[in-house]
Amino acid sequence: MARTKEFDPDAALDAAMRLFWRKGYEGTSTSDLTDELGIARASLYGTFGSKHALYLAALDRFLSGAAGPTPADILASRESALESIRDLLETSVVPPQGGTPAGCFAVNATVEHGDADPEISQRTTGNVGRLEVALYGALLRARAEGELAPGVDPKSAATMLTALNHGLKVLARAGEGQGDRIRTAIASAMSMLGAPSRTDVD
């Protein structure tokens, strides 16, 4: 009879996700993982196969929305499309809660690995594409509802906002001292899209 595992793999994967998110792939040792997850090295490898396989599983878990609402969820959560875009960008200035590190795990993975690892790159590139598609949809909705400023091209704006969102996540990793810079960038972007200032919105 097979032995029952002495730990919860889902809870271990959540812990690994937050550890990789905070320290990165290269900055996380096997000892860090066994200490954080509270399991033996044999159990770690027996369940997840390798550090690389665990990292991919943790990244997949993050991208599935395990750490909170996905960008698509946020962009669909408001009656006003432009305000949903503002909400998405402002996640960069929301203080981390419940042990969640600052910034974005997927953006961190993009910065750390670029296109050097095909399996990681496939995931991070897909994440960028999904965000851009979701933003494009929100901007089309904003235009249909008369919110979008005249002359704003939804496709180009979606690309710009995707790049801005990733940049804001990188700044968020630098700490709360970047808050004013992030808010100024968001306000400027929203002004170009035609959104009223936050003080003018209910």
PDB file of C-alpha atoms in Angstrom, residues 13 22 50 101 106 121 131:
ATOM      1  CA  LEU A  13       2.453  24.710  -4.014  1.00  0.00           C
ATOM      2  CA  ARG A  22       9.462  36.919  -3.383  1.00  0.00           C
ATOM      3  CA  SER A  50      12.522  19.085  -9.629  1.00  0.00           C
ATOM      4  CA  PRO A 101       4.780  39.709  -2.110  1.00  0.00           C
ATOM      5  CA  ALA A 106       4.585  36.592 -13.816  1.00  0.00           C
ATOM      6  CA  SER A 121       8.822  32.166 -21.784  1.00  0.00           C
ATOM      7  CA  LEU A 131      -3.606  40.893 -20.799  1.00  0.00           C
TER       8      LEU A 131
END
